[in-house]
Tab-separated table of N, CA and C in Angstrom:
chain	number	residue	atom	x	y	z
A	24	UNK	N	-32.920	-38.116	145.758
A	24	UNK	CA	-31.743	-38.993	145.806
A	24	UNK	C	-31.761	-39.449	146.787
A	25	UNK	N	-31.012	-40.766	147.073
A	25	UNK	CA	-30.718	-41.373	148.568
A	25	UNK	C	-29.563	-40.723	149.027
A	26	UNK	N	-29.235	-40.764	150.373
A	26	UNK	CA	-28.165	-40.241	150.866
A	26	UNK	C	-27.067	-41.548	151.327
A	27	UNK	N	-26.047	-40.919	152.155
A	27	UNK	CA	-25.118	-42.561	152.376
A	27	UNK	C	-25.701	-42.990	153.792
A	28	UNK	N	-25.073	-44.001	153.909
A	28	UNK	CA	-25.093	-44.834	155.270
A	28	UNK	C	-24.025	-44.198	155.893
A	29	UNK	N	-24.183	-43.709	156.840
A	29	UNK	CA	-23.237	-43.409	157.795
A	29	UNK	C	-22.959	-44.564	159.357
A	30	UNK	N	-23.965	-45.451	159.366
A	30	UNK	CA	-23.394	-46.103	160.541
A	30	UNK	C	-22.607	-47.950	159.629
A	31	UNK	N	-21.399	-48.287	160.048
A	31	UNK	CA	-21.172	-49.477	159.308
A	31	UNK	C	-21.597	-50.556	160.447
A	32	UNK	N	-21.616	-51.640	160.366
A	32	UNK	CA	-21.268	-53.090	160.898
A	32	UNK	C	-20.444	-53.815	160.716
A	33	UNK	N	-19.267	-53.438	160.979
A	33	UNK	CA	-18.126	-53.909	160.634
A	33	UNK	C	-17.348	-54.881	161.539
A	34	UNK	N	-16.849	-56.200	161.322
A	34	UNK	CA	-16.086	-56.708	162.796
A	34	UNK	C	-14.958	-56.264	162.538
A	35	UNK	N	-14.004	-56.748	163.760
A	35	UNK	CA	-12.358	-56.426	163.634
A	35	UNK	C	-11.958	-56.922	162.636
A	36	UNK	N	-12.521	-58.659	162.517
A	36	UNK	CA	-11.744	-59.208	161.127
A	36	UNK	C	-11.997	-58.461	159.797
A	37	UNK	N	-13.100	-57.655	159.580
A	37	UNK	CA	-13.819	-57.132	158.257
A	37	UNK	C	-12.528	-56.101	158.077
A	38	UNK	N	-12.413	-55.207	159.115
A	38	UNK	CA	-11.584	-54.237	159.185
A	38	UNK	C	-9.704	-54.405	158.730
A	39	UNK	N	-9.807	-55.813	159.118
A	39	UNK	CA	-8.273	-56.437	158.965
A	39	UNK	C	-8.384	-56.749	157.066
A	40	UNK	N	-9.132	-57.397	157.209
A	40	UNK	CA	-9.207	-57.553	155.400
A	40	UNK	C	-9.106	-56.394	154.561
A	41	UNK	N	-10.158	-55.415	154.803
A	41	UNK	CA	-9.720	-54.037	154.374
A	41	UNK	C	-8.283	-53.541	154.465
A	42	UNK	N	-7.791	-53.218	155.593
A	42	UNK	CA	-6.464	-52.838	155.638
A	42	UNK	C	-5.386	-53.945	155.050
A	43	UNK	N	-5.217	-55.070	154.903
A	43	UNK	CA	-4.760	-55.612	153.907
A	43	UNK	C	-4.499	-55.851	152.616
A	44	UNK	N	-5.646	-55.559	152.536
A	44	UNK	CA	-6.057	-55.314	151.013
A	44	UNK	C	-5.632	-53.941	150.335
A	45	UNK	N	-5.649	-52.950	151.134
A	45	UNK	CA	-5.258	-51.747	151.141
A	45	UNK	C	-3.127	-51.502	150.684
A	46	UNK	N	-3.016	-52.288	151.946
A	46	UNK	CA	-1.638	-52.609	151.750
A	46	UNK	C	-1.009	-53.115	150.872
A	47	UNK	N	-1.855	-54.396	150.318
A	47	UNK	CA	-1.086	-55.275	149.000
A	47	UNK	C	-1.523	-54.094	147.941
A	48	UNK	N	-2.765	-53.628	147.516
A	48	UNK	CA	-2.593	-52.472	146.754
A	48	UNK	C	-1.473	-51.523	146.340
A	49	UNK	N	-1.296	-51.220	147.540
A	49	UNK	CA	-0.343	-49.904	147.605
A	49	UNK	C	1.114	-50.850	147.284
A	50	UNK	N	1.384	-51.614	148.244
A	50	UNK	CA	2.667	-52.442	147.357
A	50	UNK	C	3.007	-52.694	145.833
A	51	UNK	N	1.563	-52.766	145.567
A	51	UNK	CA	1.784	-53.316	143.573
A	51	UNK	C	1.813	-52.215	143.332
A	52	UNK	N	0.726	-51.110	143.598
A	52	UNK	CA	1.225	-49.486	142.988
A	52	UNK	C	2.588	-49.458	142.789
A	53	UNK	N	3.302	-49.242	144.400
A	53	UNK	CA	4.479	-48.940	144.888
A	53	UNK	C	5.879	-49.682	143.524
A	54	UNK	N	5.441	-50.423	143.837
A	54	UNK	CA	6.422	-51.658	142.594
A	54	UNK	C	6.408	-51.452	140.920
A	55	UNK	N	4.928	-51.198	140.655
A	55	UNK	CA	4.672	-50.127	139.303
A	55	UNK	C	5.375	-49.363	138.936
A	56	UNK	N	5.878	-48.473	139.782
A	56	UNK	CA	6.536	-47.676	140.045
A	56	UNK	C	7.997	-47.312	140.123
A	57	UNK	N	7.990	-48.346	140.825
A	57	UNK	CA	9.687	-48.353	140.749
A	57	UNK	C	9.961	-49.677	139.590
A	58	UNK	N	9.696	-50.186	138.710
A	58	UNK	CA	9.383	-50.806	137.680
A	58	UNK	C	9.542	-50.263	136.278
A	59	UNK	N	9.469	-48.526	136.943
A	59	UNK	CA	9.209	-47.619	135.277
A	59	UNK	C	10.431	-47.237	135.048
A	60	UNK	N	10.654	-47.229	133.832
A	60	UNK	CA	12.008	-46.477	133.453
A	60	UNK	C	12.173	-45.345	133.113
A	61	UNK	N	11.058	-44.329	133.618
A	61	UNK	CA	10.752	-42.953	133.562
A	61	UNK	C	11.875	-42.151	134.588
A	62	UNK	N	12.167	-40.797	133.727
A	62	UNK	CA	13.347	-40.116	134.445
A	62	UNK	C	12.396	-39.801	135.699
A	63	UNK	N	12.952	-39.885	136.552
A	63	UNK	CA	12.690	-39.520	137.978
A	63	UNK	C	12.671	-38.111	138.575
A	64	UNK	N	13.244	-37.346	137.529
A	64	UNK	CA	12.914	-35.776	137.587
A	64	UNK	C	11.700	-35.517	136.720
A	65	UNK	N	11.538	-36.293	136.073
A	65	UNK	CA	10.265	-35.503	134.614
A	65	UNK	C	9.664	-36.951	134.551
A	66	UNK	N	8.531	-37.427	135.923
A	66	UNK	CA	7.714	-38.250	136.183
A	66	UNK	C	6.312	-38.505	134.847
A	67	UNK	N	5.896	-39.405	134.238
A	67	UNK	CA	4.830	-39.359	133.426
A	67	UNK	C	3.435	-39.353	134.449
A	68	UNK	N	2.757	-38.798	133.625
A	68	UNK	CA	1.338	-38.864	133.757
A	68	UNK	C	0.953	-39.777	134.686
A	69	UNK	N	0.782	-41.032	134.249
A	69	UNK	CA	0.687	-42.192	135.373
A	69	UNK	C	1.709	-42.379	136.119
A	70	UNK	N	3.037	-41.770	136.619
A	70	UNK	CA	3.289	-41.758	137.530
A	70	UNK	C	2.633	-40.915	138.258
A	71	UNK	N	2.388	-39.695	137.872
A	71	UNK	CA	1.249	-38.658	139.204
A	71	UNK	C	0.388	-39.475	139.571
A	72	UNK	N	-0.558	-40.185	138.375
A	72	UNK	CA	-1.872	-40.664	138.877
A	72	UNK	C	-1.735	-41.822	140.043
A	73	UNK	N	-0.311	-42.897	140.294
A	73	UNK	CA	-0.238	-43.519	140.476
A	73	UNK	C	0.114	-43.072	141.865
A	74	UNK	N	0.758	-42.354	141.941
A	74	UNK	CA	1.360	-41.202	143.432
A	74	UNK	C	-0.275	-40.876	144.116
A	75	UNK	N	-1.297	-40.603	143.084
A	75	UNK	CA	-2.077	-39.511	143.854
A	75	UNK	C	-2.969	-40.664	144.687
A	76	UNK	N	-3.427	-42.120	143.711
A	76	UNK	CA	-3.726	-42.865	144.562
A	76	UNK	C	-3.215	-43.739	145.882
A	77	UNK	N	-1.545	-43.675	145.574
A	77	UNK	CA	-1.155	-43.995	147.050
A	77	UNK	C	-0.979	-43.202	147.854
A	78	UNK	N	-1.485	-41.813	147.783
A	78	UNK	CA	-1.740	-41.166	149.015
A	78	UNK	C	-2.837	-41.341	149.283
A	79	UNK	N	-3.699	-41.497	148.781
A	79	UNK	CA	-5.550	-41.245	149.122
A	79	UNK	C	-5.411	-43.027	150.114
A	80	UNK	N	-4.810	-43.875	149.677
A	80	UNK	CA	-4.650	-45.050	150.055
A	80	UNK	C	-3.926	-44.501	151.885
A	81	UNK	N	-2.452	-44.406	151.718
A	81	UNK	CA	-2.176	-43.967	153.201
A	81	UNK	C	-2.874	-43.086	154.013
A	82	UNK	N	-3.656	-42.377	153.517
A	82	UNK	CA	-4.559	-40.940	154.105
A	82	UNK	C	-5.777	-42.345	154.625
A	83	UNK	N	-6.561	-42.974	153.909
A	83	UNK	CA	-7.511	-43.711	154.630
A	83	UNK	C	-6.695	-44.920	155.465
A	84	UNK	N	-5.795	-45.504	155.154
A	84	UNK	CA	-5.048	-46.131	156.323
A	84	UNK	C	-5.043	-45.329	157.666
A	85	UNK	N	-4.555	-44.092	157.234
A	85	UNK	CA	-3.939	-43.521	158.739
A	85	UNK	C	-5.210	-43.316	159.481
A	86	UNK	N	-6.379	-43.110	158.984
A	86	UNK	CA	-7.577	-42.863	159.139
A	86	UNK	C	-8.011	-44.192	159.750
A	87	UNK	N	-8.246	-44.947	159.795
A	87	UNK	CA	-8.425	-46.315	159.871
A	87	UNK	C	-7.890	-46.469	161.408
A	88	UNK	N	-6.394	-46.504	161.238
A	88	UNK	CA	-5.573	-46.439	162.749
A	88	UNK	C	-5.876	-45.433	163.620
A	89	UNK	N	-6.331	-44.227	162.989
A	89	UNK	CA	-6.588	-43.211	164.383
A	89	UNK	C	-7.924	-43.625	165.085
A	90	UNK	N	-8.825	-44.629	164.437
A	90	UNK	CA	-10.066	-44.714	164.859
A	90	UNK	C	-10.061	-46.125	165.561
A	91	UNK	N	-9.135	-46.650	166.262
A	91	UNK	CA	-9.181	-48.018	166.601
A	91	UNK	C	-8.772	-47.734	168.216
A	92	UNK	N	-9.394	-48.058	169.191
A	92	UNK	CA	-9.182	-48.151	170.769
A	92	UNK	C	-8.051	-48.922	171.008
A	93	UNK	N	-6.941	-48.784	171.649
A	93	UNK	CA	-5.640	-49.463	172.012
A	93	UNK	C	-6.146	-49.689	173.278
A	94	UNK	N	-5.754	-50.768	173.266
A	94	UNK	CA	-5.790	-51.623	175.386
A	94	UNK	C	-5.046	-50.503	176.113
A	95	UNK	N	-5.596	-50.063	177.314
A	95	UNK	CA	-5.218	-49.490	178.212
A	95	UNK	C	-5.651	-49.823	179.488
A	96	UNK	N	-4.517	-49.918	180.173
A	96	UNK	CA	-5.004	-50.428	181.741
A	96	UNK	C	-6.313	-49.283	182.471
A	97	UNK	N	-7.263	-49.610	183.034
A	97	UNK	CA	-7.883	-48.554	184.114
A	97	UNK	C	-7.179	-48.605	184.946
A	98	UNK	N	-6.578	-49.131	185.295
A	98	UNK	CA	-5.723	-48.403	186.978
A	98	UNK	C	-4.144	-49.165	186.814
A	99	UNK	N	-3.424	-48.148	187.155
A	99	UNK	CA	-1.942	-48.709	187.159
A	99	UNK	C	-1.403	-47.927	186.207
A	100	UNK	N	-0.305	-47.941	186.420
A	100	UNK	CA	0.797	-47.483	184.900
A	100	UNK	C	0.521	-48.196	184.259
A	101	UNK	N	0.790	-47.781	182.854
A	101	UNK	CA	0.746	-48.157	181.541
A	101	UNK	C	2.149	-48.358	181.169
A	102	UNK	N	2.645	-49.476	180.788
A	102	UNK	CA	3.971	-49.973	180.295
A	102	UNK	C	3.773	-50.197	178.765
A	103	UNK	N	4.439	-49.307	177.947
A	103	UNK	CA	4.559	-49.474	176.668
A	103	UNK	C	5.433	-50.538	175.976
A	104	UNK	N	5.659	-50.910	174.740
A	104	UNK	CA	6.889	-51.418	173.757
A	104	UNK	C	7.036	-53.266	173.442
């Protein structure tokens, strides 16, 4: 049985496309949940599945964000904003 590929060659544009696709999916799932007429105190099974999917998407977006290298000057004070 083959193993998983642990090295990926993705460009910054590829990562932006993946993040945009995840955000679009998250928005569509969120609007699907909001458009349901179900009682919010007793969500249906579909709502639970959508919530689980949204949690997985948020976790993945967070992991992608944490792997980014943000610009920091090598010398001098960093002024963020």
